[in-house]
């Protein structure tokens, strides 16, 4: 269990530092919002605006992925505290050891993972 906890704490720090580079945490809601993309163009023309919009969409998608991942990590850490760690959130069965080894933030067992995807 300590092993999983350490891995989760490590991953939490990693995700938060990645998010810190591309997003700002909303104080009240705790939701991460993508930062505006820096203007790296010296001259403004119409294509630049389109590029920036595209960059921002890419960044938003990354922030969403990292945010979801962070939520799983935080939920798993909370589960360790409350003694529920390793329980599938869909069917309530134990999550397989090898699945947790590969991903301590897994929220579902293998059966339910396959159903979801
Ligand atoms: Zn399950």
mmCIF file of N, CA and C and ligand atoms in Angstrom:
data_model
loop_
_atom_site.group_PDB
_atom_site.id
_atom_site.type_symbol
_atom_site.label_atom_id
_atom_site.label_comp_id
_atom_site.label_asym_id
_atom_site.label_seq_id
_atom_site.Cartn_x
_atom_site.Cartn_y
_atom_site.Cartn_z
ATOM 1 N N UNK A 1 0.831 -1.219 0.000
ATOM 2 C CA UNK A 1 0.000 0.000 0.000
ATOM 3 C C UNK A 1 0.864 1.267 0.000
ATOM 4 N N UNK A 2 1.916 1.287 0.842
ATOM 5 C CA UNK A 2 2.835 2.424 0.871
ATOM 6 C C UNK A 2 3.424 2.678 -0.516
ATOM 7 N N UNK A 3 3.713 1.562 -1.181
ATOM 8 C CA UNK A 3 4.285 1.626 -2.513
ATOM 9 C C UNK A 3 3.359 2.371 -3.477
ATOM 10 N N UNK A 4 2.080 2.022 -3.450
ATOM 11 C CA UNK A 4 1.097 2.692 -4.304
ATOM 12 C C UNK A 4 0.975 4.162 -3.925
ATOM 13 N N UNK A 5 0.955 4.395 -2.621
ATOM 14 C CA UNK A 5 0.800 5.769 -2.145
ATOM 15 C C UNK A 5 1.956 6.646 -2.632
ATOM 16 N N UNK A 6 3.179 6.112 -2.528
ATOM 17 C CA UNK A 6 4.337 6.877 -2.982
ATOM 18 C C UNK A 6 4.285 7.165 -4.479
ATOM 19 N N UNK A 7 3.881 6.143 -5.226
ATOM 20 C CA UNK A 7 3.757 6.326 -6.679
ATOM 21 C C UNK A 7 2.731 7.407 -7.011
ATOM 22 N N UNK A 8 1.610 7.371 -6.284
ATOM 23 C CA UNK A 8 0.537 8.341 -6.532
ATOM 24 C C UNK A 8 0.984 9.758 -6.173
ATOM 25 N N UNK A 9 1.694 9.886 -5.062
ATOM 26 C CA UNK A 9 2.174 11.209 -4.646
ATOM 27 C C UNK A 9 3.170 11.751 -5.674
ATOM 28 N N UNK A 10 4.019 10.862 -6.169
ATOM 29 C CA UNK A 10 4.979 11.256 -7.203
ATOM 30 C C UNK A 10 4.261 11.731 -8.464
ATOM 31 N N UNK A 11 3.249 10.938 -8.863
ATOM 32 C CA UNK A 11 2.524 11.282 -10.082
ATOM 33 C C UNK A 11 1.749 12.589 -9.917
ATOM 34 N N UNK A 12 1.190 12.797 -8.742
ATOM 35 C CA UNK A 12 0.452 14.031 -8.458
ATOM 36 C C UNK A 12 1.364 15.240 -8.666
ATOM 37 N N UNK A 13 2.585 15.157 -8.117
ATOM 38 C CA UNK A 13 3.528 16.264 -8.245
ATOM 39 C C UNK A 13 3.896 16.503 -9.704
ATOM 40 N N UNK A 14 4.056 15.400 -10.437
ATOM 41 C CA UNK A 14 4.431 15.483 -11.848
ATOM 42 C C UNK A 14 3.337 16.164 -12.664
ATOM 43 N N UNK A 15 2.094 15.708 -12.456
ATOM 44 C CA UNK A 15 0.969 16.271 -13.214
ATOM 45 C C UNK A 15 0.775 17.739 -12.855
ATOM 46 N N UNK A 16 0.891 18.045 -11.569
ATOM 47 C CA UNK A 16 0.692 19.436 -11.148
ATOM 48 C C UNK A 16 1.746 20.359 -11.741
ATOM 49 N N UNK A 17 2.978 19.869 -11.866
ATOM 50 C CA UNK A 17 3.995 20.738 -12.448
ATOM 51 C C UNK A 17 3.771 20.896 -13.953
ATOM 52 N N UNK A 18 3.295 19.811 -14.596
ATOM 53 C CA UNK A 18 2.965 19.923 -16.020
ATOM 54 C C UNK A 18 1.805 20.889 -16.231
ATOM 55 N N UNK A 19 0.790 20.738 -15.409
ATOM 56 C CA UNK A 19 -0.379 21.614 -15.510
ATOM 57 C C UNK A 19 0.005 23.062 -15.227
ATOM 58 N N UNK A 20 0.891 23.249 -14.271
ATOM 59 C CA UNK A 20 1.322 24.595 -13.906
ATOM 60 C C UNK A 20 1.928 25.350 -15.076
ATOM 61 N N UNK A 21 2.518 24.610 -16.025
ATOM 62 C CA UNK A 21 3.132 25.240 -17.181
ATOM 63 C C UNK A 21 2.131 25.688 -18.233
ATOM 64 N N UNK A 22 0.989 25.022 -18.294
ATOM 65 C CA UNK A 22 0.040 25.308 -19.383
ATOM 66 C C UNK A 22 -1.332 25.761 -18.893
ATOM 67 N N UNK A 23 -1.540 25.723 -17.573
ATOM 68 C CA UNK A 23 -2.877 26.037 -17.087
ATOM 69 C C UNK A 23 -2.836 26.784 -15.760
ATOM 70 N N UNK A 24 -3.971 27.372 -15.415
ATOM 71 C CA UNK A 24 -4.129 28.078 -14.146
ATOM 72 C C UNK A 24 -5.270 27.417 -13.393
ATOM 73 N N UNK A 25 -5.047 27.187 -12.108
ATOM 74 C CA UNK A 25 -6.093 26.560 -11.318
ATOM 75 C C UNK A 25 -7.094 27.612 -10.852
ATOM 76 N N UNK A 26 -8.355 27.357 -11.137
ATOM 77 C CA UNK A 26 -9.420 28.253 -10.717
ATOM 78 C C UNK A 26 -9.604 28.121 -9.207
ATOM 79 N N UNK A 27 -9.408 29.227 -8.491
ATOM 80 C CA UNK A 27 -9.389 29.188 -7.021
ATOM 81 C C UNK A 27 -10.635 28.553 -6.415
ATOM 82 N N UNK A 28 -11.797 28.963 -6.895
ATOM 83 C CA UNK A 28 -13.039 28.520 -6.255
ATOM 84 C C UNK A 28 -13.433 27.098 -6.620
ATOM 85 N N UNK A 29 -13.322 26.781 -7.918
ATOM 86 C CA UNK A 29 -13.817 25.477 -8.367
ATOM 87 C C UNK A 29 -12.744 24.402 -8.345
ATOM 88 N N UNK A 30 -11.463 24.826 -8.321
ATOM 89 C CA UNK A 30 -10.380 23.853 -8.379
ATOM 90 C C UNK A 30 -10.175 23.283 -9.768
ATOM 91 N N UNK A 31 -10.871 23.847 -10.746
ATOM 92 C CA UNK A 31 -10.760 23.364 -12.122
ATOM 93 C C UNK A 31 -9.574 24.048 -12.812
ATOM 94 N N UNK A 32 -8.833 23.247 -13.568
ATOM 95 C CA UNK A 32 -7.686 23.797 -14.301
ATOM 96 C C UNK A 32 -8.149 24.369 -15.634
ATOM 97 N N UNK A 33 -7.723 25.607 -15.909
ATOM 98 C CA UNK A 33 -8.071 26.237 -17.181
ATOM 99 C C UNK A 33 -6.805 26.543 -17.961
ATOM 100 N N UNK A 34 -6.836 26.230 -19.252
ATOM 101 C CA UNK A 34 -5.651 26.442 -20.086
ATOM 102 C C UNK A 34 -5.288 27.925 -20.131
ATOM 103 N N UNK A 35 -3.999 28.214 -19.998
ATOM 104 C CA UNK A 35 -3.514 29.586 -20.141
ATOM 105 C C UNK A 35 -3.566 29.989 -21.607
ATOM 106 N N UNK A 36 -3.707 31.273 -21.885
ATOM 107 C CA UNK A 36 -3.625 31.711 -23.281
ATOM 108 C C UNK A 36 -2.250 31.367 -23.838
ATOM 109 N N UNK A 37 -2.190 31.053 -25.117
ATOM 110 C CA UNK A 37 -0.923 30.721 -25.748
ATOM 111 C C UNK A 37 -0.155 32.018 -26.008
ATOM 112 N N UNK A 38 1.113 32.029 -25.606
ATOM 113 C CA UNK A 38 1.932 33.228 -25.765
ATOM 114 C C UNK A 38 2.043 33.616 -27.232
ATOM 115 N N UNK A 39 2.106 34.911 -27.462
ATOM 116 C CA UNK A 39 2.271 35.367 -28.846
ATOM 117 C C UNK A 39 3.727 35.264 -29.217
ATOM 118 N N UNK A 40 4.012 34.292 -30.071
ATOM 119 C CA UNK A 40 5.404 34.101 -30.476
ATOM 120 C C UNK A 40 5.645 34.710 -31.848
ATOM 121 N N UNK A 41 4.616 35.293 -32.417
ATOM 122 C CA UNK A 41 4.750 35.862 -33.766
ATOM 123 C C UNK A 41 5.087 37.336 -33.642
ATOM 124 N N UNK A 42 5.964 37.773 -34.503
ATOM 125 C CA UNK A 42 6.372 39.166 -34.439
ATOM 126 C C UNK A 42 5.394 40.050 -35.208
ATOM 127 N N UNK A 43 4.888 39.534 -36.302
ATOM 128 C CA UNK A 43 3.953 40.332 -37.077
ATOM 129 C C UNK A 43 2.577 39.684 -37.053
ATOM 130 N N UNK A 44 1.594 40.498 -36.817
ATOM 131 C CA UNK A 44 0.236 39.960 -36.773
ATOM 132 C C UNK A 44 -0.322 39.855 -38.190
ATOM 133 N N UNK A 45 -0.757 38.691 -38.567
ATOM 134 C CA UNK A 45 -1.555 38.569 -39.784
ATOM 135 C C UNK A 45 -2.667 37.568 -39.541
ATOM 136 N N UNK A 46 -3.514 37.379 -40.491
ATOM 137 C CA UNK A 46 -4.717 36.587 -40.253
ATOM 138 C C UNK A 46 -4.412 35.132 -39.886
ATOM 139 N N UNK A 47 -3.358 34.581 -40.461
ATOM 140 C CA UNK A 47 -3.016 33.191 -40.164
ATOM 141 C C UNK A 47 -2.603 33.004 -38.713
ATOM 142 N N UNK A 48 -1.943 34.023 -38.171
ATOM 143 C CA UNK A 48 -1.487 33.920 -36.787
ATOM 144 C C UNK A 48 -2.655 33.699 -35.846
ATOM 145 N N UNK A 49 -3.703 34.442 -36.082
ATOM 146 C CA UNK A 49 -4.873 34.327 -35.219
ATOM 147 C C UNK A 49 -5.422 32.900 -35.263
ATOM 148 N N UNK A 50 -5.488 32.344 -36.460
ATOM 149 C CA UNK A 50 -5.990 30.980 -36.624
ATOM 150 C C UNK A 50 -5.066 29.985 -35.931
ATOM 151 N N UNK A 51 -3.753 30.200 -36.065
ATOM 152 C CA UNK A 51 -2.785 29.313 -35.420
ATOM 153 C C UNK A 51 -2.945 29.346 -33.912
ATOM 154 N N UNK A 52 -3.136 30.530 -33.401
ATOM 155 C CA UNK A 52 -3.245 30.648 -31.941
ATOM 156 C C UNK A 52 -4.492 29.944 -31.430
ATOM 157 N N UNK A 53 -5.582 30.057 -32.181
ATOM 158 C CA UNK A 53 -6.811 29.375 -31.790
ATOM 159 C C UNK A 53 -6.582 27.876 -31.764
ATOM 160 N N UNK A 54 -5.886 27.385 -32.782
ATOM 161 C CA UNK A 54 -5.592 25.955 -32.862
ATOM 162 C C UNK A 54 -4.685 25.518 -31.706
ATOM 163 N N UNK A 55 -3.656 26.320 -31.443
ATOM 164 C CA UNK A 55 -2.742 26.013 -30.335
ATOM 165 C C UNK A 55 -3.512 25.953 -29.029
ATOM 166 N N UNK A 56 -4.429 26.886 -28.876
ATOM 167 C CA UNK A 56 -5.177 26.950 -27.628
ATOM 168 C C UNK A 56 -6.078 25.726 -27.470
ATOM 169 N N UNK A 57 -6.671 25.290 -28.578
ATOM 170 C CA UNK A 57 -7.518 24.097 -28.513
ATOM 171 C C UNK A 57 -6.706 22.864 -28.144
ATOM 172 N N UNK A 58 -5.519 22.769 -28.722
ATOM 173 C CA UNK A 58 -4.629 21.647 -28.387
ATOM 174 C C UNK A 58 -4.276 21.682 -26.908
ATOM 175 N N UNK A 59 -3.963 22.881 -26.449
ATOM 176 C CA UNK A 59 -3.580 23.038 -25.051
ATOM 177 C C UNK A 59 -4.753 22.698 -24.126
ATOM 178 N N UNK A 60 -5.940 23.133 -24.493
ATOM 179 C CA UNK A 60 -7.128 22.824 -23.691
ATOM 180 C C UNK A 60 -7.336 21.319 -23.588
ATOM 181 N N UNK A 61 -7.130 20.626 -24.709
ATOM 182 C CA UNK A 61 -7.305 19.167 -24.716
ATOM 183 C C UNK A 61 -6.287 18.522 -23.777
ATOM 184 N N UNK A 62 -5.050 19.011 -23.815
ATOM 185 C CA UNK A 62 -4.000 18.490 -22.933
ATOM 186 C C UNK A 62 -4.358 18.754 -21.475
ATOM 187 N N UNK A 63 -4.826 19.959 -21.194
ATOM 188 C CA UNK A 63 -5.197 20.331 -19.825
ATOM 189 C C UNK A 63 -6.334 19.436 -19.330
ATOM 190 N N UNK A 64 -7.296 19.147 -20.192
ATOM 191 C CA UNK A 64 -8.399 18.262 -19.809
ATOM 192 C C UNK A 64 -7.898 16.865 -19.471
ATOM 193 N N UNK A 65 -7.001 16.350 -20.315
ATOM 194 C CA UNK A 65 -6.447 15.017 -20.085
ATOM 195 C C UNK A 65 -5.694 14.975 -18.760
ATOM 196 N N UNK A 66 -4.839 15.978 -18.552
ATOM 197 C CA UNK A 66 -4.050 16.019 -17.314
ATOM 198 C C UNK A 66 -4.963 16.215 -16.106
ATOM 199 N N UNK A 67 -5.985 17.045 -16.261
ATOM 200 C CA UNK A 67 -6.916 17.306 -15.171
ATOM 201 C C UNK A 67 -7.664 16.043 -14.770
ATOM 202 N N UNK A 68 -8.108 15.268 -15.769
ATOM 203 C CA UNK A 68 -8.806 14.006 -15.488
ATOM 204 C C UNK A 68 -7.886 13.046 -14.755
ATOM 205 N N UNK A 69 -6.660 12.991 -15.252
ATOM 206 C CA UNK A 69 -5.668 12.104 -14.659
ATOM 207 C C UNK A 69 -5.410 12.497 -13.202
ATOM 208 N N UNK A 70 -5.275 13.799 -12.992
ATOM 209 C CA UNK A 70 -5.035 14.303 -11.635
ATOM 210 C C UNK A 70 -6.206 13.950 -10.718
ATOM 211 N N UNK A 71 -7.423 14.060 -11.216
ATOM 212 C CA UNK A 71 -8.595 13.704 -10.416
ATOM 213 C C UNK A 71 -8.559 12.241 -9.999
ATOM 214 N N UNK A 72 -8.155 11.363 -10.931
ATOM 215 C CA UNK A 72 -8.048 9.940 -10.606
ATOM 216 C C UNK A 72 -6.999 9.714 -9.518
ATOM 217 N N UNK A 73 -5.857 10.407 -9.667
ATOM 218 C CA UNK A 73 -4.777 10.259 -8.684
ATOM 219 C C UNK A 73 -5.248 10.736 -7.308
ATOM 220 N N UNK A 74 -5.918 11.895 -7.282
ATOM 221 C CA UNK A 74 -6.397 12.444 -6.006
ATOM 222 C C UNK A 74 -7.447 11.526 -5.384
ATOM 223 N N UNK A 75 -8.341 10.983 -6.219
ATOM 224 C CA UNK A 75 -9.385 10.081 -5.708
ATOM 225 C C UNK A 75 -8.759 8.814 -5.144
ATOM 226 N N UNK A 76 -7.724 8.303 -5.813
ATOM 227 C CA UNK A 76 -7.059 7.096 -5.329
ATOM 228 C C UNK A 76 -6.335 7.360 -4.013
ATOM 229 N N UNK A 77 -5.723 8.539 -3.899
ATOM 230 C CA UNK A 77 -5.061 8.906 -2.644
ATOM 231 C C UNK A 77 -6.090 9.008 -1.512
ATOM 232 N N UNK A 78 -7.247 9.584 -1.813
ATOM 233 C CA UNK A 78 -8.316 9.693 -0.810
ATOM 234 C C UNK A 78 -8.797 8.302 -0.403
ATOM 235 N N UNK A 79 -8.845 7.380 -1.387
ATOM 236 C CA UNK A 79 -9.264 6.008 -1.106
ATOM 237 C C UNK A 79 -8.279 5.295 -0.186
ATOM 238 N N UNK A 80 -6.992 5.600 -0.349
ATOM 239 C CA UNK A 80 -5.990 4.998 0.544
ATOM 240 C C UNK A 80 -6.279 5.443 1.974
ATOM 241 N N UNK A 81 -6.571 6.724 2.151
ATOM 242 C CA UNK A 81 -6.860 7.266 3.486
ATOM 243 C C UNK A 81 -8.101 6.614 4.095
ATOM 244 N N UNK A 82 -9.109 6.391 3.248
ATOM 245 C CA UNK A 82 -10.377 5.871 3.779
ATOM 246 C C UNK A 82 -10.457 4.345 3.726
ATOM 247 N N UNK A 83 -9.367 3.709 3.260
ATOM 248 C CA UNK A 83 -9.327 2.251 3.251
ATOM 249 C C UNK A 83 -10.083 1.603 2.106
ATOM 250 N N UNK A 84 -10.495 2.410 1.114
ATOM 251 C CA UNK A 84 -11.245 1.859 -0.015
ATOM 252 C C UNK A 84 -10.379 1.637 -1.251
ATOM 253 N N UNK A 85 -9.079 1.868 -1.100
ATOM 254 C CA UNK A 85 -8.198 1.778 -2.264
ATOM 255 C C UNK A 85 -8.253 0.402 -2.901
ATOM 256 N N UNK A 86 -8.254 0.372 -4.245
ATOM 257 C CA UNK A 86 -8.233 -0.890 -4.966
ATOM 258 C C UNK A 86 -9.616 -1.455 -5.223
ATOM 259 N N UNK A 87 -10.652 -0.651 -4.972
ATOM 260 C CA UNK A 87 -12.018 -1.105 -5.226
ATOM 261 C C UNK A 87 -12.521 -0.464 -6.520
ATOM 262 N N UNK A 88 -13.080 -1.291 -7.403
ATOM 263 C CA UNK A 88 -13.608 -0.794 -8.673
ATOM 264 C C UNK A 88 -14.784 0.147 -8.405
ATOM 265 N N UNK A 89 -14.764 1.330 -9.035
ATOM 266 C CA UNK A 89 -15.830 2.312 -8.794
ATOM 267 C C UNK A 89 -17.106 1.955 -9.559
ATOM 268 N N UNK A 90 -17.011 0.999 -10.483
ATOM 269 C CA UNK A 90 -18.198 0.607 -11.258
ATOM 270 C C UNK A 90 -18.904 -0.588 -10.607
ATOM 271 N N UNK A 91 -18.173 -1.712 -10.381
ATOM 272 C CA UNK A 91 -18.834 -2.925 -9.887
ATOM 273 C C UNK A 91 -18.568 -3.195 -8.409
ATOM 274 N N UNK A 92 -17.602 -2.453 -7.811
ATOM 275 C CA UNK A 92 -17.329 -2.633 -6.386
ATOM 276 C C UNK A 92 -16.427 -3.820 -6.054
ATOM 277 N N UNK A 93 -15.936 -4.525 -7.095
ATOM 278 C CA UNK A 93 -15.030 -5.651 -6.869
ATOM 279 C C UNK A 93 -13.604 -5.133 -6.689
ATOM 280 N N UNK A 94 -12.729 -6.020 -6.219
ATOM 281 C CA UNK A 94 -11.315 -5.654 -6.074
ATOM 282 C C UNK A 94 -10.681 -5.456 -7.447
ATOM 283 N N UNK A 95 -9.868 -4.418 -7.563
ATOM 284 C CA UNK A 95 -9.119 -4.210 -8.805
ATOM 285 C C UNK A 95 -7.900 -5.128 -8.779
ATOM 286 N N UNK A 96 -7.599 -5.773 -9.912
ATOM 287 C CA UNK A 96 -6.492 -6.723 -10.006
ATOM 288 C C UNK A 96 -5.167 -6.062 -9.618
ATOM 289 N N UNK A 97 -4.328 -6.826 -8.896
ATOM 290 C CA UNK A 97 -3.021 -6.319 -8.451
ATOM 291 C C UNK A 97 -2.155 -5.836 -9.612
ATOM 292 N N UNK A 98 -2.145 -6.617 -10.701
ATOM 293 C CA UNK A 98 -1.242 -6.233 -11.793
ATOM 294 C C UNK A 98 -1.721 -4.964 -12.484
ATOM 295 N N UNK A 99 -3.029 -4.736 -12.452
ATOM 296 C CA UNK A 99 -3.553 -3.487 -13.019
ATOM 297 C C UNK A 99 -3.115 -2.304 -12.150
ATOM 298 N N UNK A 100 -3.179 -2.470 -10.840
ATOM 299 C CA UNK A 100 -2.751 -1.407 -9.931
ATOM 300 C C UNK A 100 -1.243 -1.186 -9.997
ATOM 301 N N UNK A 101 -0.513 -2.280 -10.216
ATOM 302 C CA UNK A 101 0.942 -2.155 -10.368
ATOM 303 C C UNK A 101 1.261 -1.236 -11.544
ATOM 304 N N UNK A 102 0.544 -1.465 -12.659
ATOM 305 C CA UNK A 102 0.780 -0.691 -13.878
ATOM 306 C C UNK A 102 0.232 0.726 -13.737
ATOM 307 N N UNK A 103 -0.860 0.873 -13.011
ATOM 308 C CA UNK A 103 -1.494 2.176 -12.870
ATOM 309 C C UNK A 103 -2.205 2.271 -11.518
ATOM 310 N N UNK A 104 -1.479 2.797 -10.501
ATOM 311 C CA UNK A 104 -2.068 2.860 -9.156
ATOM 312 C C UNK A 104 -3.301 3.763 -9.097
ATOM 313 N N UNK A 105 -3.489 4.606 -10.127
ATOM 314 C CA UNK A 105 -4.652 5.503 -10.135
ATOM 315 C C UNK A 105 -5.841 4.877 -10.859
ATOM 316 N N UNK A 106 -5.750 3.590 -11.203
ATOM 317 C CA UNK A 106 -6.863 2.916 -11.878
ATOM 318 C C UNK A 106 -8.105 2.978 -10.993
ATOM 319 N N UNK A 107 -9.239 3.312 -11.602
ATOM 320 C CA UNK A 107 -10.482 3.433 -10.825
ATOM 321 C C UNK A 107 -11.433 2.270 -11.092
ATOM 322 N N UNK A 108 -11.086 1.455 -12.062
ATOM 323 C CA UNK A 108 -11.974 0.344 -12.428
ATOM 324 C C UNK A 108 -11.163 -0.945 -12.553
ATOM 325 N N UNK A 109 -11.826 -2.094 -12.391
ATOM 326 C CA UNK A 109 -11.195 -3.381 -12.618
ATOM 327 C C UNK A 109 -11.078 -3.621 -14.132
ATOM 328 N N UNK A 110 -10.395 -4.679 -14.504
ATOM 329 C CA UNK A 110 -10.164 -4.922 -15.931
ATOM 330 C C UNK A 110 -11.468 -5.140 -16.695
ATOM 331 N N UNK A 111 -12.384 -5.841 -16.072
ATOM 332 C CA UNK A 111 -13.670 -6.122 -16.732
ATOM 333 C C UNK A 111 -14.404 -4.822 -17.054
ATOM 334 N N UNK A 112 -14.480 -3.936 -16.058
ATOM 335 C CA UNK A 112 -15.198 -2.680 -16.262
ATOM 336 C C UNK A 112 -14.431 -1.742 -17.178
ATOM 337 N N UNK A 113 -13.112 -1.779 -17.128
ATOM 338 C CA UNK A 113 -12.303 -0.953 -18.024
ATOM 339 C C UNK A 113 -12.642 -1.299 -19.466
ATOM 340 N N UNK A 114 -12.765 -2.589 -19.740
ATOM 341 C CA UNK A 114 -13.069 -3.021 -21.100
ATOM 342 C C UNK A 114 -14.472 -2.609 -21.526
ATOM 343 N N UNK A 115 -15.370 -2.593 -20.561
ATOM 344 C CA UNK A 115 -16.745 -2.160 -20.861
ATOM 345 C C UNK A 115 -16.780 -0.675 -21.197
ATOM 346 N N UNK A 116 -16.025 0.111 -20.428
ATOM 347 C CA UNK A 116 -16.034 1.564 -20.620
ATOM 348 C C UNK A 116 -15.430 1.942 -21.958
ATOM 349 N N UNK A 117 -14.317 1.277 -22.299
ATOM 350 C CA UNK A 117 -13.645 1.656 -23.544
ATOM 351 C C UNK A 117 -14.266 0.979 -24.749
HETATM 352 ZN ZN1 LIG B 1 -15.389 -3.502 -12.021
#
